[in-house]
Short mmCIF file of C-alpha atoms and ligand atoms in Angstrom, two decimals:
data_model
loop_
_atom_site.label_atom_id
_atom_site.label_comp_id
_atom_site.label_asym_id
_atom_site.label_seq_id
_atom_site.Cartn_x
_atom_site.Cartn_y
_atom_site.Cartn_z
CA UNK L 851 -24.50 33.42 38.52
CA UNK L 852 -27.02 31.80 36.15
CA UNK L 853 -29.16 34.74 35.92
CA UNK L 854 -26.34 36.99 35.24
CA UNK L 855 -25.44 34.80 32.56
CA UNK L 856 -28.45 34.63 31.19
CA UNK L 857 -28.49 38.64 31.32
CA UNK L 858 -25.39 38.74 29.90
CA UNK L 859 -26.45 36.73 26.55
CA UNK L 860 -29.57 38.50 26.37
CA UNK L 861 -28.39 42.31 26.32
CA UNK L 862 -25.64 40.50 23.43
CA UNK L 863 -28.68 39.30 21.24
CA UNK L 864 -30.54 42.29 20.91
CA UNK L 865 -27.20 44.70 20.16
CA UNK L 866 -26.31 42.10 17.64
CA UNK L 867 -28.37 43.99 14.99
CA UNK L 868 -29.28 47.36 12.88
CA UNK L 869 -32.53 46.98 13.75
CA UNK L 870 -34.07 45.79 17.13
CA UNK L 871 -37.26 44.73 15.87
CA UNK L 872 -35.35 42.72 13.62
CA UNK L 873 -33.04 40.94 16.29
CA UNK L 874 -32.68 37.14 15.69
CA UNK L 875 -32.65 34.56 18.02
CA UNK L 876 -29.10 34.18 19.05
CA UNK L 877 -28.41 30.84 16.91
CA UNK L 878 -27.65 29.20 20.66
CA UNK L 879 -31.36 28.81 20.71
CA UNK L 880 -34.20 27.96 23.27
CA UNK L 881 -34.89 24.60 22.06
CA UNK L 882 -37.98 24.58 24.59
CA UNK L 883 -38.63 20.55 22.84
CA UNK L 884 -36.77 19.25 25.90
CA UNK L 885 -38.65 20.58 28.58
CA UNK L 886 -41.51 18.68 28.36
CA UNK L 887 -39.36 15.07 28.73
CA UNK L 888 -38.10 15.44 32.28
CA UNK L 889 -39.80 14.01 34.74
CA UNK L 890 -40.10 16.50 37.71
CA UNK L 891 -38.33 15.17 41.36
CA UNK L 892 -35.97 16.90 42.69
CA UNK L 893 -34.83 16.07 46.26
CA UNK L 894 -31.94 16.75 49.10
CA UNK L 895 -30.27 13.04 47.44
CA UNK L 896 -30.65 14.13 44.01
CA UNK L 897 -28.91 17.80 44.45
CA UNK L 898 -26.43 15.93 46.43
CA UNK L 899 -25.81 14.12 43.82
CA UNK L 900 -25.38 17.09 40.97
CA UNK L 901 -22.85 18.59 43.75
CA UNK L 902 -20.51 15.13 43.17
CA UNK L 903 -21.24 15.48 39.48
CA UNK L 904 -19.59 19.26 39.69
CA UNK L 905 -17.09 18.83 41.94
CA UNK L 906 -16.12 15.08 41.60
CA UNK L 907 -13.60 13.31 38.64
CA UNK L 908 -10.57 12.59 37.39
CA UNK L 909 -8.27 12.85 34.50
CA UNK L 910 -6.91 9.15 34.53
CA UNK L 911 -7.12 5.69 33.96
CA UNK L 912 -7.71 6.22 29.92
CA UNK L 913 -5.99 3.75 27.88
CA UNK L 914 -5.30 2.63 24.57
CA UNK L 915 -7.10 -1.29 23.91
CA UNK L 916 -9.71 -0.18 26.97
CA UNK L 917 -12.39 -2.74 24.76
CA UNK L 918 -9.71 -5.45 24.08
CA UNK L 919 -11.51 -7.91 25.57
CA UNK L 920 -15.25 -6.47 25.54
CA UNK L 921 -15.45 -4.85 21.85
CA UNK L 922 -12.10 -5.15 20.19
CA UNK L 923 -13.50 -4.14 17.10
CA UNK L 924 -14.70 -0.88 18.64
CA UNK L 925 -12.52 1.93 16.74
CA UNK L 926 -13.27 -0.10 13.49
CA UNK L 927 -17.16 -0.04 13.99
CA UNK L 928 -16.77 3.86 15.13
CA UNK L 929 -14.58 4.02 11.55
CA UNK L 930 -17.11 2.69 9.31
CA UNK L 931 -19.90 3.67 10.45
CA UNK L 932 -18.59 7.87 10.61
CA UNK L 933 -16.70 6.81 6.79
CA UNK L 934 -20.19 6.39 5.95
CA UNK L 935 -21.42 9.28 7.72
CA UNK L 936 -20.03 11.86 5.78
CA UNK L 937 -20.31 10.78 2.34
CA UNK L 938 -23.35 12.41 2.63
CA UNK L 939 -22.86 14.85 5.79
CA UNK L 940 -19.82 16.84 5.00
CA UNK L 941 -20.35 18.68 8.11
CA UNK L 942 -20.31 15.60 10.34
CA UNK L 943 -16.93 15.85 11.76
CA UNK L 944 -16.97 19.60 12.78
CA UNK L 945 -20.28 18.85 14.25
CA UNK L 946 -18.75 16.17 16.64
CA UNK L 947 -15.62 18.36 17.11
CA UNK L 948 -17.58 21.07 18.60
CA UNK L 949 -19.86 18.85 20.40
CA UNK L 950 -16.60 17.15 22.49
CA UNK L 951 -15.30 20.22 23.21
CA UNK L 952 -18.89 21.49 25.03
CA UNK L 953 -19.01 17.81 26.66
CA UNK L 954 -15.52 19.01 27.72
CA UNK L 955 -16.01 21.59 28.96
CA UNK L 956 -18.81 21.25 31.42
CA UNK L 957 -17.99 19.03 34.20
CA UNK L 958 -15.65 16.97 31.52
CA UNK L 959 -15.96 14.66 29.28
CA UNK L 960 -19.06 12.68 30.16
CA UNK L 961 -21.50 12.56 27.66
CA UNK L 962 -23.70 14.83 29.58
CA UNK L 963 -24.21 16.95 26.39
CA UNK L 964 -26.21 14.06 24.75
CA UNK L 965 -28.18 13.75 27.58
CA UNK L 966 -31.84 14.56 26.55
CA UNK L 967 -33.54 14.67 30.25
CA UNK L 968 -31.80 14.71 33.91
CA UNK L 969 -33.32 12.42 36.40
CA UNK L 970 -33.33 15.59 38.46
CA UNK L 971 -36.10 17.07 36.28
CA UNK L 972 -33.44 20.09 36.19
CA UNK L 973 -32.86 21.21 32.10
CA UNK L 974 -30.22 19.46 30.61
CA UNK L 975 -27.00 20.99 29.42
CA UNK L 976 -28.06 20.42 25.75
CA UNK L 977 -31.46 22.85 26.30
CA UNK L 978 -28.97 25.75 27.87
CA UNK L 979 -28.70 28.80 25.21
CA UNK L 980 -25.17 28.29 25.37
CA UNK L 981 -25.95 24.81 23.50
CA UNK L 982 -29.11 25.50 21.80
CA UNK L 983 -29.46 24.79 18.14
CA UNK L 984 -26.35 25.26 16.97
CA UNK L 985 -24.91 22.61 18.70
CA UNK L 986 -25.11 19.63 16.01
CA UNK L 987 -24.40 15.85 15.91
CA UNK L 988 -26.06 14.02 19.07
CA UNK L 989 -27.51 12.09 15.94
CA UNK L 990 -24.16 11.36 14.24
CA UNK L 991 -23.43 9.40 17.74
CA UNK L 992 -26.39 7.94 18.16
CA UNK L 993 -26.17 5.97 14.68
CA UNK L 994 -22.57 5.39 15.53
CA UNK L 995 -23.85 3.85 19.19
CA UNK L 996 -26.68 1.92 17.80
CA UNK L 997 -23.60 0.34 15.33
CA UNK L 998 -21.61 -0.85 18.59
CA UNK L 999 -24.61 -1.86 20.30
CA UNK L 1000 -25.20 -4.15 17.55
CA UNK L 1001 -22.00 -5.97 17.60
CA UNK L 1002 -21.19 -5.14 21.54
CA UNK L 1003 -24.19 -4.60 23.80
CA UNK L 1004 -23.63 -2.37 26.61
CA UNK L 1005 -20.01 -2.30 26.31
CA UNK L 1006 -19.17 1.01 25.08
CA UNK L 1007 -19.92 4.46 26.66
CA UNK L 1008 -21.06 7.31 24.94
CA UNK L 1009 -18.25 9.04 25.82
CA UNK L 1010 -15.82 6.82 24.48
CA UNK L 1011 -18.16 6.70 21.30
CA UNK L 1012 -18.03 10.28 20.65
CA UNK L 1013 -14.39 10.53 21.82
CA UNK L 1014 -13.61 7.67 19.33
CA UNK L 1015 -15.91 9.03 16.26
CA UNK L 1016 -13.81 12.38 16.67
CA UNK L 1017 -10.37 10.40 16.90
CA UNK L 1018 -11.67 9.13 13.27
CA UNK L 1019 -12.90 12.56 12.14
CA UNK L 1020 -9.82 14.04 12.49
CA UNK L 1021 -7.67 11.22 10.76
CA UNK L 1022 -10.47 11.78 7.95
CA UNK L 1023 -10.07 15.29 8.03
CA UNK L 1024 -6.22 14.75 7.28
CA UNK L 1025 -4.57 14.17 10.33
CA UNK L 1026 -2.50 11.71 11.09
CA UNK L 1027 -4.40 8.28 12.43
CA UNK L 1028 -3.65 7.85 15.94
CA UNK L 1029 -5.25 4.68 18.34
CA UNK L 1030 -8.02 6.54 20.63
CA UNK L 1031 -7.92 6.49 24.64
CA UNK L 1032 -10.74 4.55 26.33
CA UNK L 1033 -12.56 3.94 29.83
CA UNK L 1034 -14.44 7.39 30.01
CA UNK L 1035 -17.67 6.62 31.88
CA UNK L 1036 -20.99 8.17 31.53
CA UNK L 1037 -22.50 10.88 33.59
CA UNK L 1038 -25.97 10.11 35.17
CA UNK L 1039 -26.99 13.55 35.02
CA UNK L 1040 -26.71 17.20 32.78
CA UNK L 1041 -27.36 20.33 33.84
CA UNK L 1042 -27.98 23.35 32.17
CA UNK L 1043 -27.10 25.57 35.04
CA UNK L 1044 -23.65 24.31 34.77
CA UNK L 1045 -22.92 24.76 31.29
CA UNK L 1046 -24.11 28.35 31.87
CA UNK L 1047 -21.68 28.94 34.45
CA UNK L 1048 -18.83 30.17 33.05
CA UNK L 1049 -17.87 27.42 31.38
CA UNK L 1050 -18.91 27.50 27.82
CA UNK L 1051 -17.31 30.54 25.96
CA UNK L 1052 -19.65 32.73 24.38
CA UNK L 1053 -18.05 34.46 20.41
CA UNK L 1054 -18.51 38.80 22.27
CA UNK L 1055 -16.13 37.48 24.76
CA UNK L 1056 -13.03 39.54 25.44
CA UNK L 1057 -9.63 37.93 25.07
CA UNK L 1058 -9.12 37.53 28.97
CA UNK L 1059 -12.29 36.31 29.24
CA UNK L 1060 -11.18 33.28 27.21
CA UNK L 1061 -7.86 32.95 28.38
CA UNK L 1062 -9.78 32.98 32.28
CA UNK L 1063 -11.52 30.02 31.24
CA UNK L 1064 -9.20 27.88 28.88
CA UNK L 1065 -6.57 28.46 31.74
CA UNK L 1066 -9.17 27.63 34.88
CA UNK L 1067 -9.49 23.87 32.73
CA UNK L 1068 -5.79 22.99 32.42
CA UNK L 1069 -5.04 24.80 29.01
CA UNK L 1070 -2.03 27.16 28.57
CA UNK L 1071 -2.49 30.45 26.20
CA UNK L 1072 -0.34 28.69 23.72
CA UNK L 1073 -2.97 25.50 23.65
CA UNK L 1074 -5.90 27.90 23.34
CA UNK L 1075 -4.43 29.42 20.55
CA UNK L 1076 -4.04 26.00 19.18
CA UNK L 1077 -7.67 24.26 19.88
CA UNK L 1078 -9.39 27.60 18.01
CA UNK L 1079 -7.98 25.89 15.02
CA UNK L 1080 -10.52 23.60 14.88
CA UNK L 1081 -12.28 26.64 13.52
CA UNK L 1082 -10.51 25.68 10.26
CA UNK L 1083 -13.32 23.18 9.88
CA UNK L 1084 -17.43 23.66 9.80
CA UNK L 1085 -18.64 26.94 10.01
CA UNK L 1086 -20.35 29.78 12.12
CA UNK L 1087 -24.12 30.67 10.80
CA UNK L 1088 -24.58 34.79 10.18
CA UNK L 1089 -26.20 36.00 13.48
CA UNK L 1090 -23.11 34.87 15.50
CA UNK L 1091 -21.03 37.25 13.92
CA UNK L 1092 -23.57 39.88 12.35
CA UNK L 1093 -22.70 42.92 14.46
CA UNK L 1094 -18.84 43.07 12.93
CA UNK L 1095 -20.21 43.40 9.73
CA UNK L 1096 -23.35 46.10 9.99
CA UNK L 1097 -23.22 47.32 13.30
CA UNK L 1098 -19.82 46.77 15.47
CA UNK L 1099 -20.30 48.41 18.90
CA UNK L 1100 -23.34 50.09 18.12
CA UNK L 1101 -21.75 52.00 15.32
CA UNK L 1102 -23.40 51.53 12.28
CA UNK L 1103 -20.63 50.71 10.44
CA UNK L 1104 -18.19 47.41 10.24
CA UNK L 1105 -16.07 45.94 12.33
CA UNK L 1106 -12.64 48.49 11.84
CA UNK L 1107 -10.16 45.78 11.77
CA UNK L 1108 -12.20 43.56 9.11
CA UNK L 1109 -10.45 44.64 5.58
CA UNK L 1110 -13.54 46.23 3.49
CA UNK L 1111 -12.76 42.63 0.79
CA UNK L 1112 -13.84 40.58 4.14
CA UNK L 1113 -16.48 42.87 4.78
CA UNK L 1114 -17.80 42.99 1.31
CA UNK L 1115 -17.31 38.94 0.95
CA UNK L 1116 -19.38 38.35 4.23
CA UNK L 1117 -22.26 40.58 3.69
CA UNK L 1118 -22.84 39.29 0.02
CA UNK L 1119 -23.65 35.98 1.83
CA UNK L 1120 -25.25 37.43 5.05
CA UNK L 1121 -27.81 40.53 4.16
CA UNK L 1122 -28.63 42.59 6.36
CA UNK L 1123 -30.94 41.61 9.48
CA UNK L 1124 -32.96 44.89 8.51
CA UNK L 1125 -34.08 43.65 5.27
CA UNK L 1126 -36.39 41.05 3.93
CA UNK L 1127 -34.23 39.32 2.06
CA UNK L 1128 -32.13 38.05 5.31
CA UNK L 1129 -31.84 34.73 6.04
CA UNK L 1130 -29.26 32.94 8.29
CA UNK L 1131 -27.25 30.78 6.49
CA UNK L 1132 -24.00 29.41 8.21
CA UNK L 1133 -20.54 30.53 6.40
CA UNK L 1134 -17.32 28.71 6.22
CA UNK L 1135 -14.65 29.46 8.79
CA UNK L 1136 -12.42 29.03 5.54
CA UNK L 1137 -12.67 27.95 2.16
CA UNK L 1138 -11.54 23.85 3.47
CA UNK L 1139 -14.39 23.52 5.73
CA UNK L 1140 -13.98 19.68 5.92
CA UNK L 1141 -9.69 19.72 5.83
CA UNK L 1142 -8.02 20.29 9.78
CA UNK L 1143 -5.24 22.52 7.67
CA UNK L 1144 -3.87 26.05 8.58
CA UNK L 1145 -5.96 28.02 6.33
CA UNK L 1146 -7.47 29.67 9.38
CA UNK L 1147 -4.53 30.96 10.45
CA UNK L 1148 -3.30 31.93 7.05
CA UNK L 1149 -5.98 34.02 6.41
CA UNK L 1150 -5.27 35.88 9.32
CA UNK L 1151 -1.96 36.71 8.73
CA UNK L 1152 -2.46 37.72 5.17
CA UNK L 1153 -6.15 38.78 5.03
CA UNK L 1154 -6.99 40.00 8.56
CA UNK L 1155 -9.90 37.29 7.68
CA UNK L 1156 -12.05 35.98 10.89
CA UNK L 1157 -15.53 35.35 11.70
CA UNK L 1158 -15.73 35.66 15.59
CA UNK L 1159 -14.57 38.42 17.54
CA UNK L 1160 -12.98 35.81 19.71
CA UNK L 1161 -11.23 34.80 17.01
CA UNK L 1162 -10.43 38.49 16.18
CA UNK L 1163 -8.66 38.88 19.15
CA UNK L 1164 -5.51 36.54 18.55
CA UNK L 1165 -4.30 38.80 16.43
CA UNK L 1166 -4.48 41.54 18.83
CA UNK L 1167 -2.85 40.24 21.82
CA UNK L 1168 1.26 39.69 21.97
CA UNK L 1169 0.92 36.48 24.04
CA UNK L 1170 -1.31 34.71 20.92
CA UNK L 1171 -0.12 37.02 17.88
CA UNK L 1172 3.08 34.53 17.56
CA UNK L 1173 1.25 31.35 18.17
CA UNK L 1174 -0.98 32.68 15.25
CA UNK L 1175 2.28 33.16 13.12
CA UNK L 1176 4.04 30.10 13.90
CA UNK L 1177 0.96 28.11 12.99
CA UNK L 1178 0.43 29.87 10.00
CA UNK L 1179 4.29 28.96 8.77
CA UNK L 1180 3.91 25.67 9.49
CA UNK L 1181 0.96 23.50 9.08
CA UNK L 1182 2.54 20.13 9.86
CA UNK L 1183 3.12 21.85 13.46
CA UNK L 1184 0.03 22.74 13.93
CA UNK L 1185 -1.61 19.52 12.69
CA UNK L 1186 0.52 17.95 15.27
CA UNK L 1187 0.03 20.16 18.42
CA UNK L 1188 -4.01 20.17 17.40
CA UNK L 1189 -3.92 16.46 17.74
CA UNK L 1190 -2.05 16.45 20.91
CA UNK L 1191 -4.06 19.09 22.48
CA UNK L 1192 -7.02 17.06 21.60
CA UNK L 1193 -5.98 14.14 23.44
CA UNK L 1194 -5.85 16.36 26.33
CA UNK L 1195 -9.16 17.93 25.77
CA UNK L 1196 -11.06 14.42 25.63
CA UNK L 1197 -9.52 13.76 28.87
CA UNK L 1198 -10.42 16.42 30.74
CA UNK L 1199 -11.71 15.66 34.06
CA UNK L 1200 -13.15 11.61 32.71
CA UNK L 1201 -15.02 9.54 35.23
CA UNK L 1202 -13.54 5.83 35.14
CA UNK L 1203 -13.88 3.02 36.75
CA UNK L 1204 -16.80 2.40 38.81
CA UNK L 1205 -18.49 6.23 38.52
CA UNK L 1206 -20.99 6.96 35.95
CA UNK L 1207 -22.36 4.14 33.92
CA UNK L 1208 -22.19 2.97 30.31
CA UNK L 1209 -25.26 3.89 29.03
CA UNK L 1210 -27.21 1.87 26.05
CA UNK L 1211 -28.68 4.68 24.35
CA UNK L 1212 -27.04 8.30 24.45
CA UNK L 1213 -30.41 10.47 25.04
CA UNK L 1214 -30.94 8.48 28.47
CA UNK L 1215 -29.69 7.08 31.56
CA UNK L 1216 -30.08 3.52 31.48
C1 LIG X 2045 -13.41 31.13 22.75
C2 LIG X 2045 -13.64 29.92 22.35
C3 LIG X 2045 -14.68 29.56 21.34
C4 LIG X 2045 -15.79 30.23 20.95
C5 LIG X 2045 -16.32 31.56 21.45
C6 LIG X 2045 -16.42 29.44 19.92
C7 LIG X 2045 -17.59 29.78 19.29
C8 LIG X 2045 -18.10 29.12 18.19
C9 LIG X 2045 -19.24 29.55 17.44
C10 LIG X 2045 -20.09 30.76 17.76
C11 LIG X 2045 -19.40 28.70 16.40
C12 LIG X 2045 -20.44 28.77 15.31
C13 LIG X 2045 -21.71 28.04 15.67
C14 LIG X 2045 -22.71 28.14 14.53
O1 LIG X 2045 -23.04 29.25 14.15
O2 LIG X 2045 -23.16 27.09 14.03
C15 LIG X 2045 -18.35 27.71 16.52
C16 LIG X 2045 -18.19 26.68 15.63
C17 LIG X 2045 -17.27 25.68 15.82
N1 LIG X 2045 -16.40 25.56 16.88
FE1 LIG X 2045 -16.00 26.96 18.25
N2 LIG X 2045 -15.68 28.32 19.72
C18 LIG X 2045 -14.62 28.34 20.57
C19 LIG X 2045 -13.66 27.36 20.71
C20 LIG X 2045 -13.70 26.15 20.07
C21 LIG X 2045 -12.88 25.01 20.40
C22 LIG X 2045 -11.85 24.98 21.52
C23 LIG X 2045 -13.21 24.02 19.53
C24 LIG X 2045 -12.70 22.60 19.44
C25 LIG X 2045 -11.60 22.17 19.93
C26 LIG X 2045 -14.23 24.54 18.65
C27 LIG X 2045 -14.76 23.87 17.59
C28 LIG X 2045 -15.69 24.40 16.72
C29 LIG X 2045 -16.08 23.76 15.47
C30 LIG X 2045 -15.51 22.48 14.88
C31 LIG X 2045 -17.07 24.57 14.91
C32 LIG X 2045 -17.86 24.32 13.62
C33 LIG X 2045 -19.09 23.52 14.01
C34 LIG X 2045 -19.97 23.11 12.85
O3 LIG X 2045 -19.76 23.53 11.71
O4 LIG X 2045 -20.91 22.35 13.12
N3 LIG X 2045 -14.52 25.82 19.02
N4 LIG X 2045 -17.58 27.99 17.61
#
């Protein structure tokens, strides 16, 4: 299954472009840096142990208050420090909105993305070229960790820091400020053969692809539709979405259903891979890349405008075509199922209790 994965995203790279000698590195990256920090053992205990981590968790036991008594300033620290933050990273909160969503995602939410070696010796989920490069802000939490740490030593988890620090983003990205869910425990272990099992989308999947593997984690067509909002904030850098502008399907020419404005508007800010003059500079999902609104539903409706082919495909479907509409008419709605969905996201399959650990620093098991 890995291999055919790793097939899979290799045949996509080198059709993403005019010209093959040309092809970029898939943004996703082989961020070889991480190889040489893991410490090579693997054993019959160990791989017993990354079957528990796949199979193993559950969704409860969050609550509201969870550091009360062992950090009850803990949302306030994660608010101050992130206010701070982004004065001078505007992108900070739709880096830590995509990271949760790849913690998620892969086993659930664990902090195993922010892992920066496995005792295993086995590649970490953040290495995988489903993570790669363009996966952004296991420094955000780290600062934001090293704030609690400070105040609370060993008290809060990773998880619950970056599941906190993206409760705040969104209220500073305009939604409404809700108290955060606590208790998630952190993994022991990330693996990068697991994130590249089907459980990471990649932006050339087909609709039912998507709707496969939104469904296979809990999520209804309807909530899909919904979470792809967060592509109202942060951006996608050229290569991911090259091919609908030069070359879509090997034709030579643009994407069909991208109005020739969009076209025009994208390729003045990505050139051409064949040419000298490209570089690969990321581009807005819309023109509020820091504000959760409905622009990026709005611009499909009225300007047939998206970035990923993923994207691309709500509009093309009759199950997500009215979710698109009704989201588009009404912001407030959307702001409010976005957060909602959310809080089911960052609870996807949490280890509580006893499992995991809380660990003191977010590259390492303790
Ligand atoms: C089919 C599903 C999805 C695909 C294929 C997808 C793919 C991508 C890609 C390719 C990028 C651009 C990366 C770059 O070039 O830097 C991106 C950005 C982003 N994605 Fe998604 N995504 C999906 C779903 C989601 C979901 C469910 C969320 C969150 C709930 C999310 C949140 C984000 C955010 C916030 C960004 C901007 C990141 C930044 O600017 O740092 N995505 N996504």
């Amino acid at each position: 299954m890995k291999m055919a994965s790793i097939i899979l995203v290799t045949l996509f790279l080198f059709n993403l472009v005019f010209v093959p000698s040309m092809a970029l590195p898939f943004g996703f990256g082989f961020p070889g840096d991480y190889d040489q920090q893991q410490p090579p053992q693997d054993n019959e205990q160990n791989q017993d142990k990354n079957q528990k981590l796949v199979n193993d968790g559950n969704n409860g036991n969050l609550r509201v208050g969870f550091y009360k008594d062992s950090c009850p300033n803990a949302e306030n620290i994660v608010a101050g420090a992130l206010a701070e933050i982004s004065k001078t990273n505007p992108n900070a909160i739709a880096n830590l909105i995509r990271l949760q969503f790849h913690d998620c995602f892969v086993v659930g939410c664990d902090a195993s993305i922010l892992l920066d070696y496995s005792p295993t010796g086995d590649k970490v989920e953040k290495s995988s070229m489903f993570n790669g490069q363009l996966l952004k802000g296991a420094d955000i939490i780290d600062d934001i960790k090293s704030k609690l740490e400070e105040q609370c030593p060993g008290a809060v988890s990773c998880s619950d820091t970056l599941a906190f620090s993206v409760n705040e983003g969104m209220a500073i990205a305009g939604l409404p400020r809700r108290a955060a869910l606590g208790g998630r425990r952190d993994s022991i272990y990330s693996l990068a053969s697991v994130a590249e099992d089907n459980n990471l989308p990649m932006p050339n999947w087909p609709l039912e692809k998507m709707v496969e593997l939104f469904t296979r984690k809990g999520f209804t067509i309807e909530e899909m539709v919904i979470l792809l909002g967060a592509h109202s904030v942060g951006s996608a850098h050229c290569d991911v979405f090259m091919e609908r502008i030069y070359n879509f399907a090997n034709t030579r020419k643009p994407d069909a259903t991208l109005p020739t404005p969009v076209v025009n508007e994208l390729q003045q800010i990505c050139q051409n891979p064949g040419t000298p003059q490209f570089r690969n500079p990321p581009v807005n999902f819309d023109e509020t890349p820091t504000v959760l609104d409905n622009l990026f539903y709005k611009n499909m409706i009225t300007r047939n405008k998206t970035l990923l082919i993923t994207d691309a495909h709500l509009l093309n479907d009759p199950r997500t075509i009215p979710v698109v509409q009704q989201m588009a008419g009404d912001e407030g709605l959307w702001q409010k199922r976005f957060a909602e969905v959310m809080v089911k996201l960052s609870s996807l399959n949490v280890s509580t209790g006893t499992d995991g650990e809380v660990r003191k620093t977010c590259r390492s098991t303790n």
